[in-house]
PDB file of C-alpha atoms in Angstrom:
ATOM      1  CA  UNK A   1     121.231-104.992-104.382  1.00 96.00           C
ATOM      2  CA  UNK A   2     119.468-108.113-105.632  1.00 98.00           C
ATOM      3  CA  UNK A   3     115.777-108.208-104.843  1.00 98.00           C
ATOM      4  CA  UNK A   4     116.131-111.374-102.755  1.00 98.00           C
ATOM      5  CA  UNK A   5     118.984-109.824-100.773  1.00 98.00           C
ATOM      6  CA  UNK A   6     116.884-106.714-100.147  1.00 98.00           C
ATOM      7  CA  UNK A   7     113.970-108.794 -98.910  1.00 98.00           C
ATOM      8  CA  UNK A   8     116.228-110.808 -96.616  1.00 98.00           C
ATOM      9  CA  UNK A   9     117.615-107.575 -95.183  1.00 98.00           C
ATOM     10  CA  UNK A  10     114.126-106.223 -94.480  1.00 98.00           C
ATOM     11  CA  UNK A  11     112.907-109.497 -93.000  1.00 98.00           C
ATOM     12  CA  UNK A  12     115.898-109.679 -90.678  1.00 98.00           C
ATOM     13  CA  UNK A  13     115.346-106.080 -89.612  1.00 98.00           C
ATOM     14  CA  UNK A  14     111.555-106.199 -89.139  1.00 98.00           C
ATOM     15  CA  UNK A  15     110.957-109.879 -88.196  1.00 97.00           C
ATOM     16  CA  UNK A  16     107.571-110.333 -89.899  1.00 97.00           C
ATOM     17  CA  UNK A  17     107.390-114.004 -88.876  1.00 96.00           C
ATOM     18  CA  UNK A  18     106.884-112.827 -85.274  1.00 96.00           C
ATOM     19  CA  UNK A  19     103.455-111.378 -86.086  1.00 96.00           C
ATOM     20  CA  UNK A  20      99.978-112.595 -86.920  1.00 96.00           C
ATOM     21  CA  UNK A  21      98.959-110.037 -89.509  1.00 96.00           C
ATOM     22  CA  UNK A  22      96.045-109.160 -91.777  1.00 94.00           C
ATOM     23  CA  UNK A  23      98.089-109.181 -94.976  1.00 96.00           C
ATOM     24  CA  UNK A  24     101.272-110.717 -96.385  1.00 97.00           C
ATOM     25  CA  UNK A  25     104.430-108.920 -95.279  1.00 98.00           C
ATOM     26  CA  UNK A  26     107.438-108.618 -97.568  1.00 98.00           C
ATOM     27  CA  UNK A  27     107.420-108.807-101.351  1.00 98.00           C
ATOM     28  CA  UNK A  28     103.837-108.490-102.621  1.00 98.00           C
ATOM     29  CA  UNK A  29     104.439-107.746-106.304  1.00 98.00           C
ATOM     30  CA  UNK A  30     107.583-108.865-108.116  1.00 98.00           C
ATOM     31  CA  UNK A  31     109.335-106.362-110.369  1.00 98.00           C
ATOM     32  CA  UNK A  32     112.934-105.830-111.407  1.00 98.00           C
ATOM     33  CA  UNK A  33     115.613-108.170-110.087  1.00 98.00           C
ATOM     34  CA  UNK A  34     117.902-105.307-109.016  1.00 98.00           C
ATOM     35  CA  UNK A  35     116.925-102.799-106.327  1.00 98.00           C
ATOM     36  CA  UNK A  36     118.631 -99.437-106.797  1.00 98.00           C
ATOM     37  CA  UNK A  37     116.077 -96.701-106.169  1.00 98.00           C
ATOM     38  CA  UNK A  38     113.265 -97.034-103.611  1.00 98.00           C
ATOM     39  CA  UNK A  39     110.247 -94.798-103.115  1.00 98.00           C
ATOM     40  CA  UNK A  40     108.771 -95.123 -99.620  1.00 98.00           C
ATOM     41  CA  UNK A  41     105.294 -94.061 -98.541  1.00 98.00           C
ATOM     42  CA  UNK A  42     102.443 -94.899 -96.205  1.00 98.00           C
ATOM     43  CA  UNK A  43     100.049 -96.534 -98.691  1.00 98.00           C
ATOM     44  CA  UNK A  44     100.549 -98.091-102.125  1.00 98.00           C
ATOM     45  CA  UNK A  45      97.940 -95.875-103.749  1.00 98.00           C
ATOM     46  CA  UNK A  46      97.915 -95.128-107.457  1.00 98.00           C
ATOM     47  CA  UNK A  47      99.246 -91.648-106.661  1.00 98.00           C
ATOM     48  CA  UNK A  48     102.281 -93.142-104.923  1.00 98.00           C
ATOM     49  CA  UNK A  49     102.856 -95.561-107.798  1.00 98.00           C
ATOM     50  CA  UNK A  50     102.746 -92.642-110.238  1.00 98.00           C
ATOM     51  CA  UNK A  51     105.232 -90.739-108.065  1.00 98.00           C
ATOM     52  CA  UNK A  52     107.595 -93.721-108.071  1.00 98.00           C
ATOM     53  CA  UNK A  53     107.371 -94.008-111.860  1.00 98.00           C
ATOM     54  CA  UNK A  54     108.011 -90.269-112.280  1.00 98.00           C
ATOM     55  CA  UNK A  55     111.146 -90.549-110.126  1.00 97.00           C
ATOM     56  CA  UNK A  56     112.468 -93.537-112.040  1.00 97.00           C
ATOM     57  CA  UNK A  57     112.285 -95.873-109.034  1.00 98.00           C
ATOM     58  CA  UNK A  58     112.347 -99.648-109.341  1.00 98.00           C
ATOM     59  CA  UNK A  59     110.875-100.431-105.913  1.00 98.00           C
ATOM     60  CA  UNK A  60     108.018 -99.270-103.695  1.00 98.00           C
ATOM     61  CA  UNK A  61     108.238 -99.820 -99.935  1.00 98.00           C
ATOM     62  CA  UNK A  62     105.081 -99.077 -97.933  1.00 98.00           C
ATOM     63  CA  UNK A  63     103.260 -99.657 -94.671  1.00 98.00           C
ATOM     64  CA  UNK A  64      99.870-100.352 -96.278  1.00 98.00           C
ATOM     65  CA  UNK A  65     100.143-102.719 -99.216  1.00 98.00           C
ATOM     66  CA  UNK A  66      97.590-105.068-100.780  1.00 98.00           C
ATOM     67  CA  UNK A  67      95.819-108.413-100.321  1.00 97.00           C
ATOM     68  CA  UNK A  68      94.113-107.714 -97.006  1.00 97.00           C
ATOM     69  CA  UNK A  69      92.253-110.493 -95.246  1.00 95.00           C
ATOM     70  CA  UNK A  70      88.564-110.482 -96.147  1.00 94.00           C
ATOM     71  CA  UNK A  71      88.979-108.336 -99.273  1.00 94.00           C
ATOM     72  CA  UNK A  72      87.445-109.261-102.618  1.00 94.00           C
ATOM     73  CA  UNK A  73      90.365-111.123-104.266  1.00 93.00           C
ATOM     74  CA  UNK A  74      89.352-110.334-107.841  1.00 96.00           C
ATOM     75  CA  UNK A  75      91.729-108.242-109.951  1.00 96.00           C
ATOM     76  CA  UNK A  76      89.182-105.673-111.115  1.00 97.00           C
ATOM     77  CA  UNK A  77      88.614-101.923-110.796  1.00 96.00           C
ATOM     78  CA  UNK A  78      91.071-100.036-108.608  1.00 96.00           C
ATOM     79  CA  UNK A  79      93.118-103.164-107.844  1.00 96.00           C
ATOM     80  CA  UNK A  80      93.553-103.866-111.553  1.00 97.00           C
ATOM     81  CA  UNK A  81      94.714-100.287-112.232  1.00 98.00           C
ATOM     82  CA  UNK A  82      97.273-100.386-109.438  1.00 98.00           C
ATOM     83  CA  UNK A  83      98.643-103.795-110.352  1.00 98.00           C
ATOM     84  CA  UNK A  84      98.710-102.916-114.051  1.00 98.00           C
ATOM     85  CA  UNK A  85     100.922 -99.891-113.347  1.00 98.00           C
ATOM     86  CA  UNK A  86     103.251-101.837-111.088  1.00 98.00           C
ATOM     87  CA  UNK A  87     103.655-104.632-113.630  1.00 98.00           C
ATOM     88  CA  UNK A  88     103.931-102.330-116.633  1.00 98.00           C
ATOM     89  CA  UNK A  89     106.832-100.467-115.041  1.00 98.00           C
ATOM     90  CA  UNK A  90     108.323-103.563-113.384  1.00 98.00           C
ATOM     91  CA  UNK A  91     108.097-102.049-109.922  1.00 98.00           C
ATOM     92  CA  UNK A  92     108.688-104.239-106.892  1.00 98.00           C
ATOM     93  CA  UNK A  93     106.184-103.702-104.102  1.00 98.00           C
ATOM     94  CA  UNK A  94     107.266-104.449-100.545  1.00 98.00           C
ATOM     95  CA  UNK A  95     104.873-103.905 -97.638  1.00 98.00           C
ATOM     96  CA  UNK A  96     105.312-104.281 -93.883  1.00 98.00           C
ATOM     97  CA  UNK A  97     102.269-103.706 -91.723  1.00 98.00           C
ATOM     98  CA  UNK A  98     102.364-104.743 -88.043  1.00 97.00           C
ATOM     99  CA  UNK A  99     106.148-105.311 -88.115  1.00 97.00           C
ATOM    100  CA  UNK A 100     106.576-101.630 -88.964  1.00 97.00           C
ATOM    101  CA  UNK A 101     104.101-100.557 -86.278  1.00 97.00           C
ATOM    102  CA  UNK A 102     105.889-102.484 -83.546  1.00 96.00           C
ATOM    103  CA  UNK A 103     109.611-102.154 -84.340  1.00 97.00           C
ATOM    104  CA  UNK A 104     111.238-100.733 -81.161  1.00 96.00           C
ATOM    105  CA  UNK A 105     113.354 -98.163 -83.013  1.00 97.00           C
ATOM    106  CA  UNK A 106     111.976 -97.652 -86.520  1.00 97.00           C
ATOM    107  CA  UNK A 107     108.305 -98.452 -85.897  1.00 97.00           C
ATOM    108  CA  UNK A 108     105.383 -96.068 -86.155  1.00 97.00           C
ATOM    109  CA  UNK A 109     104.752 -96.118 -82.408  1.00 97.00           C
ATOM    110  CA  UNK A 110     108.406 -95.596 -81.534  1.00 97.00           C
ATOM    111  CA  UNK A 111     108.906 -92.824 -84.069  1.00 97.00           C
ATOM    112  CA  UNK A 112     105.648 -91.069 -83.217  1.00 95.00           C
ATOM    113  CA  UNK A 113     106.670 -91.158 -79.562  1.00 96.00           C
ATOM    114  CA  UNK A 114     110.030 -89.643 -80.519  1.00 96.00           C
ATOM    115  CA  UNK A 115     108.242 -86.798 -82.312  1.00 96.00           C
ATOM    116  CA  UNK A 116     106.000 -86.218 -79.299  1.00 96.00           C
ATOM    117  CA  UNK A 117     108.739 -86.569 -76.685  1.00 95.00           C
ATOM    118  CA  UNK A 118     107.183 -89.675 -75.085  1.00 96.00           C
ATOM    119  CA  UNK A 119     109.132 -92.717 -73.889  1.00 95.00           C
ATOM    120  CA  UNK A 120     107.621 -96.194 -73.758  1.00 96.00           C
ATOM    121  CA  UNK A 121     107.982 -97.898 -70.376  1.00 96.00           C
ATOM    122  CA  UNK A 122     105.680-100.815 -71.181  1.00 96.00           C
ATOM    123  CA  UNK A 123     103.405-102.431 -73.757  1.00 97.00           C
ATOM    124  CA  UNK A 124      99.845-103.744 -73.792  1.00 97.00           C
ATOM    125  CA  UNK A 125      97.208-105.276 -76.002  1.00 95.00           C
ATOM    126  CA  UNK A 126      97.315-107.925 -78.693  1.00 92.00           C
ATOM    127  CA  UNK A 127     100.898-108.722 -79.737  1.00 95.00           C
ATOM    128  CA  UNK A 128     102.062-105.899 -77.425  1.00 95.00           C
ATOM    129  CA  UNK A 129     101.247-103.347 -80.118  1.00 96.00           C
ATOM    130  CA  UNK A 130     100.180-100.605 -77.686  1.00 97.00           C
ATOM    131  CA  UNK A 131     102.688 -98.451 -75.775  1.00 98.00           C
ATOM    132  CA  UNK A 132     102.547 -97.035 -72.258  1.00 98.00           C
ATOM    133  CA  UNK A 133     104.550 -94.133 -70.913  1.00 97.00           C
ATOM    134  CA  UNK A 134     104.716 -91.738 -67.961  1.00 97.00           C
ATOM    135  CA  UNK A 135     104.626 -87.973 -68.389  1.00 96.00           C
ATOM    136  CA  UNK A 136     106.750 -85.803 -66.141  1.00 93.00           C
ATOM    137  CA  UNK A 137     105.443 -83.289 -65.486  1.00 95.00           C
ATOM    138  CA  UNK A 138     101.817 -84.348 -65.928  1.00 96.00           C
ATOM    139  CA  UNK A 139      99.800 -82.521 -68.571  1.00 97.00           C
ATOM    140  CA  UNK A 140      96.147 -81.801 -69.181  1.00 98.00           C
ATOM    141  CA  UNK A 141      94.556 -83.809 -71.974  1.00 98.00           C
ATOM    142  CA  UNK A 142      93.854 -80.584 -73.880  1.00 98.00           C
ATOM    143  CA  UNK A 143      97.540 -79.603 -73.684  1.00 98.00           C
ATOM    144  CA  UNK A 144      98.553 -82.945 -75.159  1.00 98.00           C
ATOM    145  CA  UNK A 145      96.033 -82.406 -77.935  1.00 98.00           C
ATOM    146  CA  UNK A 146      97.585 -79.032 -78.735  1.00 97.00           C
ATOM    147  CA  UNK A 147     101.073 -80.572 -78.811  1.00 97.00           C
ATOM    148  CA  UNK A 148      99.872 -83.238 -81.229  1.00 97.00           C
ATOM    149  CA  UNK A 149      98.359 -80.573 -83.484  1.00 97.00           C
ATOM    150  CA  UNK A 150     101.602 -78.613 -83.501  1.00 96.00           C
ATOM    151  CA  UNK A 151     103.702 -81.634 -84.405  1.00 94.00           C
ATOM    152  CA  UNK A 152     101.433 -83.406 -86.906  1.00 92.00           C
ATOM    153  CA  UNK A 153     100.078 -80.323 -88.647  1.00 91.00           C
ATOM    154  CA  UNK A 154      96.429 -81.303 -88.150  1.00 92.00           C
ATOM    155  CA  UNK A 155      93.897 -80.795 -85.373  1.00 95.00           C
ATOM    156  CA  UNK A 156      93.153 -84.032 -83.508  1.00 97.00           C
ATOM    157  CA  UNK A 157      89.730 -84.954 -82.137  1.00 98.00           C
ATOM    158  CA  UNK A 158      89.677 -85.069 -78.329  1.00 98.00           C
ATOM    159  CA  UNK A 159      86.728 -86.908 -76.772  1.00 98.00           C
ATOM    160  CA  UNK A 160      86.079 -86.975 -73.045  1.00 97.00           C
ATOM    161  CA  UNK A 161      87.416 -84.864 -70.188  1.00 97.00           C
ATOM    162  CA  UNK A 162      89.824 -82.383 -71.750  1.00 97.00           C
ATOM    163  CA  UNK A 163      90.817 -81.179 -68.278  1.00 97.00           C
ATOM    164  CA  UNK A 164      91.918 -84.646 -67.129  1.00 97.00           C
ATOM    165  CA  UNK A 165      95.414 -84.476 -65.669  1.00 98.00           C
ATOM    166  CA  UNK A 166      97.435 -87.147 -67.439  1.00 98.00           C
ATOM    167  CA  UNK A 167     100.432 -88.836 -65.887  1.00 98.00           C
ATOM    168  CA  UNK A 168     100.199 -92.206 -67.644  1.00 98.00           C
ATOM    169  CA  UNK A 169      99.609 -92.112 -71.380  1.00 98.00           C
ATOM    170  CA  UNK A 170      98.930 -94.928 -73.854  1.00 98.00           C
ATOM    171  CA  UNK A 171      99.265 -94.752 -77.616  1.00 98.00           C
ATOM    172  CA  UNK A 172      99.063 -96.865 -80.746  1.00 98.00           C
ATOM    173  CA  UNK A 173      99.175 -95.466 -84.271  1.00 96.00           C
ATOM    174  CA  UNK A 174      96.624 -96.078 -87.017  1.00 96.00           C
ATOM    175  CA  UNK A 175      93.260 -97.768 -86.436  1.00 96.00           C
ATOM    176  CA  UNK A 176      93.761 -98.931 -82.847  1.00 96.00           C
ATOM    177  CA  UNK A 177      90.481 -97.784 -81.334  1.00 96.00           C
ATOM    178  CA  UNK A 178      89.653-101.415 -80.493  1.00 96.00           C
ATOM    179  CA  UNK A 179      92.556-101.329 -78.014  1.00 97.00           C
ATOM    180  CA  UNK A 180      90.963 -98.615 -75.878  1.00 98.00           C
ATOM    181  CA  UNK A 181      89.580-101.095 -73.295  1.00 97.00           C
ATOM    182  CA  UNK A 182      93.021-102.702 -72.963  1.00 97.00           C
ATOM    183  CA  UNK A 183      94.644 -99.281 -72.529  1.00 98.00           C
ATOM    184  CA  UNK A 184      92.247 -98.432 -69.703  1.00 98.00           C
ATOM    185  CA  UNK A 185      92.873-101.813 -68.057  1.00 97.00           C
ATOM    186  CA  UNK A 186      96.615-101.135 -68.282  1.00 97.00           C
ATOM    187  CA  UNK A 187      96.187 -97.957 -66.241  1.00 97.00           C
ATOM    188  CA  UNK A 188      96.216 -95.316 -68.984  1.00 98.00           C
ATOM    189  CA  UNK A 189      94.767 -91.903 -68.144  1.00 98.00           C
ATOM    190  CA  UNK A 190      94.640 -90.953 -71.834  1.00 98.00           C
ATOM    191  CA  UNK A 191      94.708 -93.039 -75.008  1.00 98.00           C
ATOM    192  CA  UNK A 192      95.923 -91.626 -78.315  1.00 98.00           C
ATOM    193  CA  UNK A 193      95.454 -93.371 -81.650  1.00 98.00           C
ATOM    194  CA  UNK A 194      94.796 -92.501 -85.258  1.00 97.00           C
ATOM    195  CA  UNK A 195      91.122 -93.298 -85.749  1.00 97.00           C
ATOM    196  CA  UNK A 196      87.957 -93.289 -83.656  1.00 96.00           C
ATOM    197  CA  UNK A 197      84.704 -95.271 -83.798  1.00 96.00           C
ATOM    198  CA  UNK A 198      81.201 -94.417 -82.605  1.00 96.00           C
ATOM    199  CA  UNK A 199      81.444 -96.606 -79.527  1.00 96.00           C
ATOM    200  CA  UNK A 200      84.791 -95.077 -78.586  1.00 97.00           C
ATOM    201  CA  UNK A 201      83.032 -91.815 -77.735  1.00 97.00           C
ATOM    202  CA  UNK A 202      80.824 -93.446 -75.111  1.00 98.00           C
ATOM    203  CA  UNK A 203      83.704 -95.392 -73.588  1.00 97.00           C
ATOM    204  CA  UNK A 204      85.759 -92.195 -73.220  1.00 98.00           C
ATOM    205  CA  UNK A 205      82.878 -90.354 -71.577  1.00 97.00           C
ATOM    206  CA  UNK A 206      81.829 -93.156 -69.248  1.00 97.00           C
ATOM    207  CA  UNK A 207      85.291 -94.350 -68.224  1.00 97.00           C
ATOM    208  CA  UNK A 208      86.679 -90.890 -67.529  1.00 97.00           C
ATOM    209  CA  UNK A 209      89.673 -91.678 -69.747  1.00 98.00           C
ATOM    210  CA  UNK A 210      89.847 -89.209 -72.649  1.00 98.00           C
ATOM    211  CA  UNK A 211      90.647 -90.376 -76.166  1.00 98.00           C
ATOM    212  CA  UNK A 212      92.499 -88.480 -78.875  1.00 98.00           C
ATOM    213  CA  UNK A 213      92.146 -89.429 -82.532  1.00 98.00           C
ATOM    214  CA  UNK A 214      95.154 -87.853 -84.225  1.00 97.00           C
ATOM    215  CA  UNK A 215      94.697 -89.249 -87.764  1.00 96.00           C
ATOM    216  CA  UNK A 216      95.562 -92.636 -89.246  1.00 97.00           C
ATOM    217  CA  UNK A 217      97.869 -91.287 -91.940  1.00 96.00           C
ATOM    218  CA  UNK A 218      99.194 -88.541 -89.673  1.00 95.00           C
ATOM    219  CA  UNK A 219     100.370 -91.022 -87.043  1.00 96.00           C
ATOM    220  CA  UNK A 220     101.841 -93.530 -89.503  1.00 97.00           C
ATOM    221  CA  UNK A 221     104.138 -91.320 -91.569  1.00 96.00           C
ATOM    222  CA  UNK A 222     107.020 -91.591 -89.154  1.00 96.00           C
ATOM    223  CA  UNK A 223     107.944 -95.269 -89.271  1.00 97.00           C
ATOM    224  CA  UNK A 224     108.308 -95.470 -93.034  1.00 98.00           C
ATOM    225  CA  UNK A 225     110.358 -92.246 -93.019  1.00 97.00           C
ATOM    226  CA  UNK A 226     112.685 -93.689 -90.401  1.00 98.00           C
ATOM    227  CA  UNK A 227     112.972 -96.941 -92.360  1.00 98.00           C
ATOM    228  CA  UNK A 228     113.838 -94.998 -95.528  1.00 98.00           C
ATOM    229  CA  UNK A 229     116.563 -93.080 -93.705  1.00 97.00           C
ATOM    230  CA  UNK A 230     117.919 -96.302 -92.200  1.00 98.00           C
ATOM    231  CA  UNK A 231     118.075 -98.064 -95.566  1.00 98.00           C
ATOM    232  CA  UNK A 232     119.811 -95.110 -97.216  1.00 97.00           C
ATOM    233  CA  UNK A 233     122.429 -94.989 -94.455  1.00 97.00           C
ATOM    234  CA  UNK A 234     123.014 -98.728 -94.106  1.00 97.00           C
ATOM    235  CA  UNK A 235     122.734 -99.965 -97.711  1.00 96.00           C
ATOM    236  CA  UNK A 236     123.645 -96.918 -99.799  1.00 96.00           C
ATOM    237  CA  UNK A 237     120.467 -97.326-101.837  1.00 97.00           C
ATOM    238  CA  UNK A 238     118.570 -94.218-102.885  1.00 97.00           C
ATOM    239  CA  UNK A 239     115.411 -93.964-100.749  1.00 97.00           C
ATOM    240  CA  UNK A 240     112.890 -91.176-101.313  1.00 97.00           C
ATOM    241  CA  UNK A 241     109.986 -90.681 -98.912  1.00 97.00           C
ATOM    242  CA  UNK A 242     106.897 -89.370-100.714  1.00 98.00           C
ATOM    243  CA  UNK A 243     104.030 -88.121 -98.551  1.00 97.00           C
ATOM    244  CA  UNK A 244     100.727 -88.380-100.418  1.00 97.00           C
ATOM    245  CA  UNK A 245      98.417 -85.900 -98.688  1.00 93.00           C
ATOM    246  CA  UNK A 246      95.639 -87.584 -96.725  1.00 94.00           C
ATOM    247  CA  UNK A 247      93.232 -85.775 -94.374  1.00 92.00           C
ATOM    248  CA  UNK A 248      92.362 -88.920 -92.377  1.00 89.00           C
TER     249      UNK A 248
END
């Protein structure tokens, strides 16, 4: 597939123009004109670039790319090393951030919910990034924490009342701790995200709504895997998901 055709396909699928994001979505680094073999991963780290080169890929497709708002724009240090490898091997780099979080079928929130057995019945927060769902039967917060551990392979951090009976759950993958207030206002009895901040602890204790931090990387592996499987099935391109271990 021609690179431009591939980008058009992704843009039609993920609708990046619908979002106000913190980085450019789509093609971030131009490589070969033909897309044949894609390596997909969460973050365009040097380790993922090396994995793509070792597999003979021509394209990287990630959730976390480069050129974030507020970053030092200079091409020095780690940024230089990453870009040098991409350019030396003529690797295309495509990145989709919020569009991949929010996609109703392939997104991180949708796919994480599928793994956990949750169903979204509503949305909340900025750009409707957060999801709301009802649990039937209701579960204790500690039980939900154990289920998350079993499915993600890492122990989450539960802050607040672990014995809170949860009927209405809210979730948003990644670094969504700033959405905790909005989740509470939307009626959530538990909020689950990837990361946690110092102030989140006090809000969980004082509001009575427990908070589970399940890991940024751990909660954002699922969307890019689903996108890889979709592309392989719909385009016939080779798509390999590579999970670079990350404890956060």
